[in-house]
Coordinates of C-alpha atoms in Angstrom, one line a residue:
M1 CA 22.9 -5.9 -26.9
K2 CA 20.7 -5.4 -23.9
D3 CA 20.4 -2.0 -22.2
A4 CA 19.5 -3.6 -18.8
Q5 CA 18.7 -6.9 -17.3
V6 CA 15.4 -5.7 -15.8
I7 CA 13.2 -2.8 -16.9
I8 CA 11.0 -1.5 -14.2
V9 CA 8.0 0.5 -15.2
G10 CA 6.7 2.8 -12.5
A11 CA 8.6 4.5 -9.6
G12 CA 6.1 3.9 -6.8
P13 CA 7.1 2.0 -3.6
S14 CA 7.1 -1.4 -5.3
G15 CA 9.1 -0.2 -8.3
V16 CA 11.8 1.7 -6.3
V17 CA 12.3 -1.1 -3.8
A18 CA 12.6 -3.7 -6.6
A19 CA 15.1 -1.5 -8.5
Y20 CA 17.2 -0.8 -5.4
A21 CA 17.2 -4.4 -4.1
L22 CA 18.2 -5.7 -7.6
A23 CA 20.9 -3.1 -8.1
Q24 CA 22.4 -3.8 -4.7
R25 CA 22.8 -7.4 -5.7
G26 CA 24.5 -6.6 -9.0
I27 CA 21.6 -6.7 -11.4
K28 CA 21.5 -3.9 -14.0
V29 CA 18.1 -2.1 -13.8
L30 CA 16.4 0.7 -15.7
L31 CA 13.6 2.4 -13.7
C32 CA 11.2 4.4 -15.9
E33 CA 8.5 6.7 -14.6
T34 CA 5.9 8.6 -16.6
E35 CA 5.9 11.7 -14.3
S36 CA 8.7 14.2 -13.9
E37 CA 9.2 13.2 -10.3
C38 CA 7.9 10.8 -7.7
A39 CA 4.4 12.0 -6.8
E40 CA 3.7 13.3 -3.3
D41 CA 0.9 10.8 -2.8
M42 CA -1.0 11.0 0.5
R43 CA -2.8 7.7 0.2
A44 CA -0.3 5.3 1.9
S45 CA 1.6 6.1 5.1
T46 CA 1.8 2.9 7.1
F47 CA 4.8 0.6 7.2
H48 CA 4.0 -2.7 8.9
P49 CA 6.7 -4.7 10.9
P50 CA 7.7 -7.1 8.1
T51 CA 8.1 -4.2 5.7
L52 CA 10.3 -2.5 8.3
E53 CA 12.4 -5.6 8.5
M54 CA 12.9 -5.4 4.7
M55 CA 13.8 -1.7 4.9
A56 CA 16.4 -2.5 7.6
E57 CA 17.9 -5.2 5.4
L58 CA 18.2 -2.7 2.5
G59 CA 19.8 -0.1 4.8
L60 CA 16.9 2.3 4.4
L61 CA 15.2 2.1 7.8
D62 CA 17.1 4.7 9.7
A63 CA 16.4 7.3 7.0
L64 CA 12.7 6.4 7.1
E65 CA 12.6 6.5 10.9
A66 CA 14.0 10.0 10.8
Q67 CA 11.1 11.1 8.6
G68 CA 8.4 9.0 10.3
L69 CA 6.5 8.5 13.5
R70 CA 6.2 5.2 15.4
A71 CA 2.7 4.0 16.2
P72 CA 2.8 0.8 18.4
V73 CA -0.8 1.2 19.6
Y74 CA -3.9 1.5 17.4
N75 CA -7.5 2.0 18.4
Y76 CA -11.0 0.9 17.3
R77 CA -13.4 3.5 18.5
N78 CA -17.2 3.7 18.4
R79 CA -18.3 7.3 17.9
K80 CA -21.8 6.8 19.3
T81 CA -21.0 4.7 22.4
G82 CA -17.6 6.2 23.1
E83 CA -16.1 2.7 23.5
V84 CA -12.4 2.5 22.8
L85 CA -10.5 -0.8 22.2
A86 CA -6.7 -0.6 22.1
L87 CA -4.2 -3.0 20.5
D88 CA -0.5 -2.8 21.3
L89 CA 2.0 -4.3 18.9
T90 CA 4.7 -4.4 21.6
E91 CA 3.0 -7.5 22.8
I92 CA 4.4 -9.4 19.7
A93 CA 8.0 -8.0 20.2
D94 CA 9.1 -11.7 20.4
A95 CA 8.0 -12.1 16.7
T96 CA 9.6 -9.1 15.2
P97 CA 12.4 -6.6 16.0
Y98 CA 10.0 -3.8 14.9
P99 CA 6.8 -4.2 17.0
Y100 CA 5.1 -1.0 15.7
R101 CA 3.7 0.7 12.6
L102 CA 5.9 3.4 11.2
Q103 CA 3.7 6.3 10.0
C104 CA 5.7 7.7 7.1
E105 CA 4.2 8.9 3.8
Q106 CA 5.1 6.6 0.8
W107 CA 6.6 9.5 -1.2
K108 CA 9.3 9.8 1.4
L109 CA 10.4 6.3 0.5
T110 CA 10.2 6.7 -3.3
R111 CA 12.1 10.0 -3.2
L112 CA 14.7 8.6 -0.9
V113 CA 15.4 5.5 -3.0
T114 CA 15.3 7.3 -6.4
G115 CA 17.9 9.6 -5.0
L116 CA 20.1 6.7 -4.1
L117 CA 19.6 5.1 -7.5
E118 CA 20.6 8.2 -9.4
N119 CA 24.3 7.5 -8.6
H120 CA 24.1 3.7 -8.4
P121 CA 26.5 1.9 -10.7
N122 CA 23.9 -0.7 -11.5
A123 CA 20.9 1.6 -12.0
T124 CA 19.5 4.1 -14.4
V125 CA 16.5 6.2 -13.5
K126 CA 14.5 8.0 -16.2
F127 CA 11.6 10.3 -15.5
R128 CA 9.1 11.5 -18.2
R129 CA 9.2 8.1 -19.8
K130 CA 5.7 6.8 -20.8
L131 CA 5.6 3.1 -21.8
L132 CA 3.9 2.8 -25.2
S133 CA 4.2 -0.9 -25.9
F134 CA 6.5 -3.9 -25.6
E135 CA 7.1 -7.3 -27.2
Q136 CA 9.0 -10.3 -26.0
D137 CA 10.8 -13.2 -27.6
A138 CA 12.8 -16.2 -26.5
D139 CA 15.9 -14.1 -25.7
G140 CA 14.4 -11.0 -24.1
I141 CA 11.9 -8.2 -24.1
T142 CA 11.9 -4.8 -26.0
A143 CA 10.0 -1.9 -24.5
H144 CA 9.1 1.4 -26.3
F145 CA 8.9 4.6 -24.3
E146 CA 7.8 8.1 -25.2
A147 CA 10.5 10.5 -24.0
P148 CA 10.3 14.3 -24.2
L149 CA 12.1 14.4 -27.5
A150 CA 12.0 10.9 -29.1
I151 CA 10.6 7.4 -28.9
E152 CA 13.2 5.3 -27.0
H153 CA 13.6 1.5 -27.6
V154 CA 15.0 -0.5 -24.7
R155 CA 16.1 -4.1 -24.6
A156 CA 16.3 -6.3 -21.4
D157 CA 15.8 -9.8 -20.1
Y158 CA 12.7 -9.0 -18.1
L159 CA 10.1 -6.2 -17.6
L160 CA 8.5 -5.6 -14.3
G161 CA 5.2 -3.6 -14.3
T162 CA 4.8 -1.6 -11.1
D163 CA 2.8 1.0 -12.9
G164 CA -0.2 1.2 -10.7
A165 CA -3.9 0.6 -10.9
N166 CA -4.2 1.6 -14.5
S167 CA -1.1 -0.5 -15.5
I168 CA -0.3 -0.3 -19.2
V169 CA 1.8 -3.5 -18.7
R170 CA -1.2 -5.4 -17.4
K171 CA -3.4 -4.1 -20.3
W172 CA -0.9 -5.0 -23.0
L173 CA -0.7 -8.5 -21.5
D174 CA -4.5 -8.7 -21.6
I175 CA -4.6 -10.0 -18.0
E176 CA -8.0 -9.9 -16.4
F177 CA -8.3 -7.7 -13.3
E178 CA -10.9 -9.7 -11.3
G179 CA -12.9 -8.1 -8.5
F180 CA -15.1 -5.1 -7.9
T181 CA -15.2 -1.4 -7.3
Y182 CA -16.9 0.0 -4.2
P183 CA -19.9 2.2 -4.9
E184 CA -18.7 5.0 -2.7
K185 CA -15.7 7.3 -3.1
F186 CA -13.1 7.9 -0.4
L187 CA -12.1 11.4 0.7
T188 CA -8.8 12.1 2.5
L189 CA -8.2 15.4 4.3
S190 CA -5.0 16.4 6.0
T191 CA -4.7 19.0 8.8
D192 CA -2.2 20.1 11.5
F193 CA -5.1 20.7 13.8
P194 CA -4.4 18.8 17.1
L195 CA -7.1 16.1 17.0
D196 CA -5.5 14.3 19.8
E197 CA -6.3 17.2 22.1
H198 CA -10.0 16.6 21.4
F199 CA -10.2 12.9 21.9
A200 CA -9.2 11.0 25.1
N201 CA -6.4 8.5 24.4
L202 CA -6.5 9.0 20.7
A203 CA -3.9 6.6 19.1
R204 CA -1.9 7.6 16.1
V205 CA -3.8 5.1 14.1
S206 CA -7.5 5.1 15.0
Y207 CA -10.5 3.4 13.2
V208 CA -13.8 5.0 14.2
A209 CA -17.0 3.1 13.6
D210 CA -20.2 5.1 13.1
Q211 CA -23.6 4.2 11.7
T212 CA -23.7 7.6 9.9
E213 CA -20.1 8.2 8.8
W214 CA -17.2 6.0 9.8
C215 CA -13.7 7.5 9.5
V216 CA -10.0 6.7 10.0
L217 CA -7.7 9.1 11.8
L218 CA -3.9 8.6 11.0
K219 CA -1.1 10.7 12.4
V220 CA 2.0 11.3 10.3
P221 CA 4.8 13.5 11.6
T222 CA 3.3 16.9 10.9
L223 CA -0.3 16.2 10.0
W224 CA -3.4 14.3 10.9
R225 CA -5.0 12.5 7.9
V226 CA -8.8 12.0 8.1
L227 CA -10.4 9.4 5.7
V228 CA -14.1 9.4 5.3
P229 CA -16.5 7.7 2.8
A230 CA -18.3 9.8 0.2
D231 CA -21.4 9.3 -1.8
E232 CA -20.6 8.5 -5.5
S233 CA -23.2 10.9 -6.6
E234 CA -21.2 13.8 -5.2
T235 CA -18.8 15.4 -7.6
D236 CA -15.1 15.5 -6.9
E237 CA -15.3 19.3 -6.9
S238 CA -18.0 19.3 -4.2
L239 CA -16.1 16.8 -2.1
R240 CA -13.0 19.0 -2.1
S241 CA -15.0 22.1 -1.3
D242 CA -14.8 24.1 2.0
A243 CA -18.4 23.2 2.7
K244 CA -17.6 19.5 2.7
K245 CA -14.4 20.0 4.7
N246 CA -16.5 22.0 7.3
A247 CA -19.1 19.3 7.4
V248 CA -16.6 16.5 8.0
F249 CA -14.9 18.3 10.9
D250 CA -18.2 19.6 12.4
G251 CA -19.3 15.9 12.6
L252 CA -16.0 14.9 14.1
L253 CA -15.3 17.8 16.5
G254 CA -18.6 19.6 17.0
A255 CA -20.7 22.2 15.2
G256 CA -18.8 25.3 14.0
M257 CA -15.4 23.6 14.3
G258 CA -15.0 23.0 10.6
E259 CA -14.5 26.6 9.8
Q260 CA -11.5 26.7 12.1
I261 CA -9.7 23.8 10.3
T262 CA -7.0 24.4 7.7
T263 CA -6.4 21.5 5.4
Y264 CA -3.3 20.9 3.3
H265 CA -4.5 18.0 1.1
R266 CA -8.0 17.1 -0.2
T267 CA -7.9 13.9 -2.2
V268 CA -10.8 12.0 -3.7
Y269 CA -10.4 8.5 -5.1
R270 CA -12.3 5.3 -5.9
V271 CA -11.6 2.1 -4.1
H272 CA -11.3 -1.3 -5.6
Q273 CA -10.9 -4.9 -4.5
R274 CA -9.2 -6.5 -7.5
V275 CA -6.5 -9.2 -8.2
A276 CA -4.9 -9.9 -11.6
K277 CA -5.7 -13.4 -12.9
T278 CA -2.0 -14.0 -13.2
Y279 CA 1.1 -12.0 -12.1
R280 CA 3.2 -13.0 -15.1
S281 CA 3.2 -13.7 -18.8
G282 CA 6.5 -14.8 -20.2
R283 CA 9.2 -12.3 -19.4
A284 CA 6.7 -9.6 -18.2
I285 CA 5.8 -9.6 -14.5
L286 CA 3.3 -7.6 -12.4
A287 CA 3.7 -6.3 -8.8
G288 CA 2.1 -3.8 -6.5
D289 CA -1.1 -2.0 -7.6
A290 CA -0.6 -3.2 -11.1
A291 CA -1.3 -6.7 -9.8
H292 CA -3.8 -6.1 -7.0
L293 CA -5.9 -3.4 -5.4
N294 CA -7.7 -3.3 -2.0
N295 CA -9.3 -0.8 0.3
P296 CA -6.9 1.1 2.6
L297 CA -8.4 -0.1 5.9
G298 CA -5.5 -1.8 7.6
G299 CA -2.7 -0.2 5.6
F300 CA -2.0 -3.3 3.5
G301 CA -1.8 -2.0 -0.1
M302 CA 1.7 -0.4 -0.2
N303 CA 3.1 -3.1 2.1
S304 CA 1.7 -5.9 -0.1
G305 CA 3.4 -4.3 -3.1
V306 CA 6.7 -4.2 -1.3
H307 CA 6.2 -7.8 -0.2
D308 CA 5.6 -8.8 -3.9
V309 CA 9.0 -7.5 -5.0
W310 CA 10.7 -8.9 -1.9
N311 CA 9.5 -12.3 -3.0
L312 CA 10.4 -11.7 -6.6
V313 CA 13.9 -10.2 -6.3
P314 CA 15.8 -13.3 -5.2
K315 CA 14.0 -15.4 -7.9
L316 CA 15.2 -12.9 -10.6
I317 CA 18.7 -13.0 -9.1
A318 CA 18.7 -16.8 -9.2
I319 CA 17.6 -16.7 -12.9
L320 CA 19.9 -13.9 -14.0
Q321 CA 23.1 -14.6 -12.0
D322 CA 22.9 -18.4 -11.2
G323 CA 21.3 -19.6 -14.4
A324 CA 18.2 -21.1 -12.6
E325 CA 15.3 -22.1 -14.8
A326 CA 12.9 -19.2 -15.1
D327 CA 9.5 -20.6 -15.4
P328 CA 9.3 -22.7 -12.2
L329 CA 10.6 -19.7 -10.1
L330 CA 8.3 -17.1 -11.7
D331 CA 5.3 -19.4 -11.5
L332 CA 6.1 -19.9 -7.8
Y333 CA 6.2 -16.1 -7.4
D334 CA 2.8 -15.9 -9.0
R335 CA 1.4 -18.7 -6.9
Q336 CA 2.8 -17.4 -3.6
R337 CA 1.8 -13.8 -3.9
R338 CA -1.6 -14.3 -5.5
T339 CA -2.5 -16.8 -2.8
I340 CA -1.6 -14.3 -0.1
M341 CA -3.5 -11.6 -1.8
N342 CA -6.6 -13.7 -2.1
E343 CA -6.5 -15.5 1.2
F344 CA -5.4 -12.7 3.4
V345 CA -5.3 -9.1 2.1
Q346 CA -8.5 -9.1 0.1
A347 CA -10.4 -11.0 2.8
Q348 CA -9.0 -9.0 5.7
T349 CA -9.5 -5.5 4.1
I350 CA -13.1 -6.4 3.2
R351 CA -13.8 -7.5 6.8
N352 CA -12.1 -4.3 8.2
K353 CA -14.4 -2.2 6.1
Q354 CA -17.5 -4.1 7.0
A355 CA -16.7 -3.7 10.7
L356 CA -16.5 0.1 10.4
Q357 CA -19.3 0.9 7.9
S358 CA -22.3 -1.1 9.1
T359 CA -25.4 1.1 9.3
D360 CA -27.3 -1.7 11.2
V361 CA -27.2 -1.1 14.9
E362 CA -27.3 -4.8 15.8
A363 CA -24.6 -5.7 13.2
Q364 CA -22.3 -3.0 14.4
A365 CA -22.9 -4.1 18.0
R366 CA -21.9 -7.7 17.0
H367 CA -18.7 -6.4 15.3
Q368 CA -17.8 -4.4 18.4
A369 CA -18.6 -7.3 20.7
E370 CA -16.4 -9.7 18.7
L371 CA -13.5 -7.3 18.7
A372 CA -13.9 -6.8 22.5
R373 CA -13.8 -10.5 22.9
I374 CA -10.5 -10.7 20.9
V375 CA -8.9 -7.8 22.8
A376 CA -9.9 -9.5 26.1
D377 CA -8.4 -12.9 25.3
P378 CA -4.5 -13.0 25.3
Q379 CA -4.3 -15.8 22.7
L380 CA -6.9 -14.4 20.3
R381 CA -5.4 -10.9 20.7
R382 CA -1.9 -12.3 19.8
E383 CA -3.3 -14.1 16.7
Y384 CA -5.1 -10.9 15.7
L385 CA -2.0 -8.7 16.1
L386 CA 0.1 -11.2 14.1
R387 CA -2.4 -11.2 11.4
Q388 CA -3.0 -7.4 11.2
S389 CA 0.7 -6.7 11.3
M390 CA 1.1 -9.0 8.2
L391 CA 3.5 -11.4 10.1
T392 CA 1.1 -14.3 9.6
S393 CA 0.8 -13.7 5.9
R394 CA 4.6 -13.7 5.6
Q395 CA 4.8 -17.1 7.4
R396 CA 2.0 -18.4 5.2
E397 CA 3.8 -17.3 2.0
A398 CA 6.9 -19.3 3.0
E399 CA 4.7 -22.4 3.2
I400 CA 3.4 -22.2 -0.4
V401 CA 5.4 -24.4 -2.8

């Protein structure tokens, strides 16, 4: 006897959305998470228009809107020249009912959805469950979890690994994680200091190019998040120090300003550009960070993971409820989502980083001139907005057969 139809390993954004979408359609799910609760992770905070459409379809958007901040306009700024180029998503209101980014930390989504799943008739949520191993056969898959007091053995039809960059599901499947790791680290600082009072026309999402130290400024409801690169030779301890915090804000706001800034989070992490060689092996499937990683410039990581499971859920429903043949549908999931990841997300995030980080004066001038040309041309600007909002990739995905 099976304990669930789908076991989902990892209660990040991809995992909780998959669990809720499946449960709402009558699929019995078991969602297991290693930690004791959904982590308050400050890395992802941008919901793009297609993802907002998905949240609306699940009935979750109003609750997220109540905890978030709309950002229809975003800026590319040059710290040295002072040039500001603005892009306004309301220009593509004919392409989406939600022509804006919603700035809302990902932990608000995960905690919202796990709360809904706790009392859902088709869902079971178990925290403090560490996946140890699993094996599959012609009839199903058996997973073994370390619980606080015992080893638990769970039987299901399918297992979905949404267990992050260090995915144990991907490792057990021995799936190659192709790509590279950037040499520098990234440092994120959060503060309630009113940065918008110190920069003219500062958008809630602003990318700041600088030959010395580029940065990204993101506003969430109560805080500004500041993302800067950091030399890999610096220790994590030194990067989280007051001295580093002061240096970052001195460079951003002027000498002596850093000491006036209070921060609420100081997070250091490595950044990767990697894609799994396949997103499935038999009855075990990958999605989200377990399947792909990219740098955060553009806010595509969390959104791509949600788009993965949005693609996968109807295929699993067709298999489990309608008796559709599994392999063609799951192979199509792999083909569609890996193509989008390689053609769009990986390529675009690499370009976004190159445009901000160049230390060559002439190269940065070329990037700025090209962006100015796009902003000035209505057709190019529309194409850019559709691409950066992930609407183009959604259309492309539907064309892959």
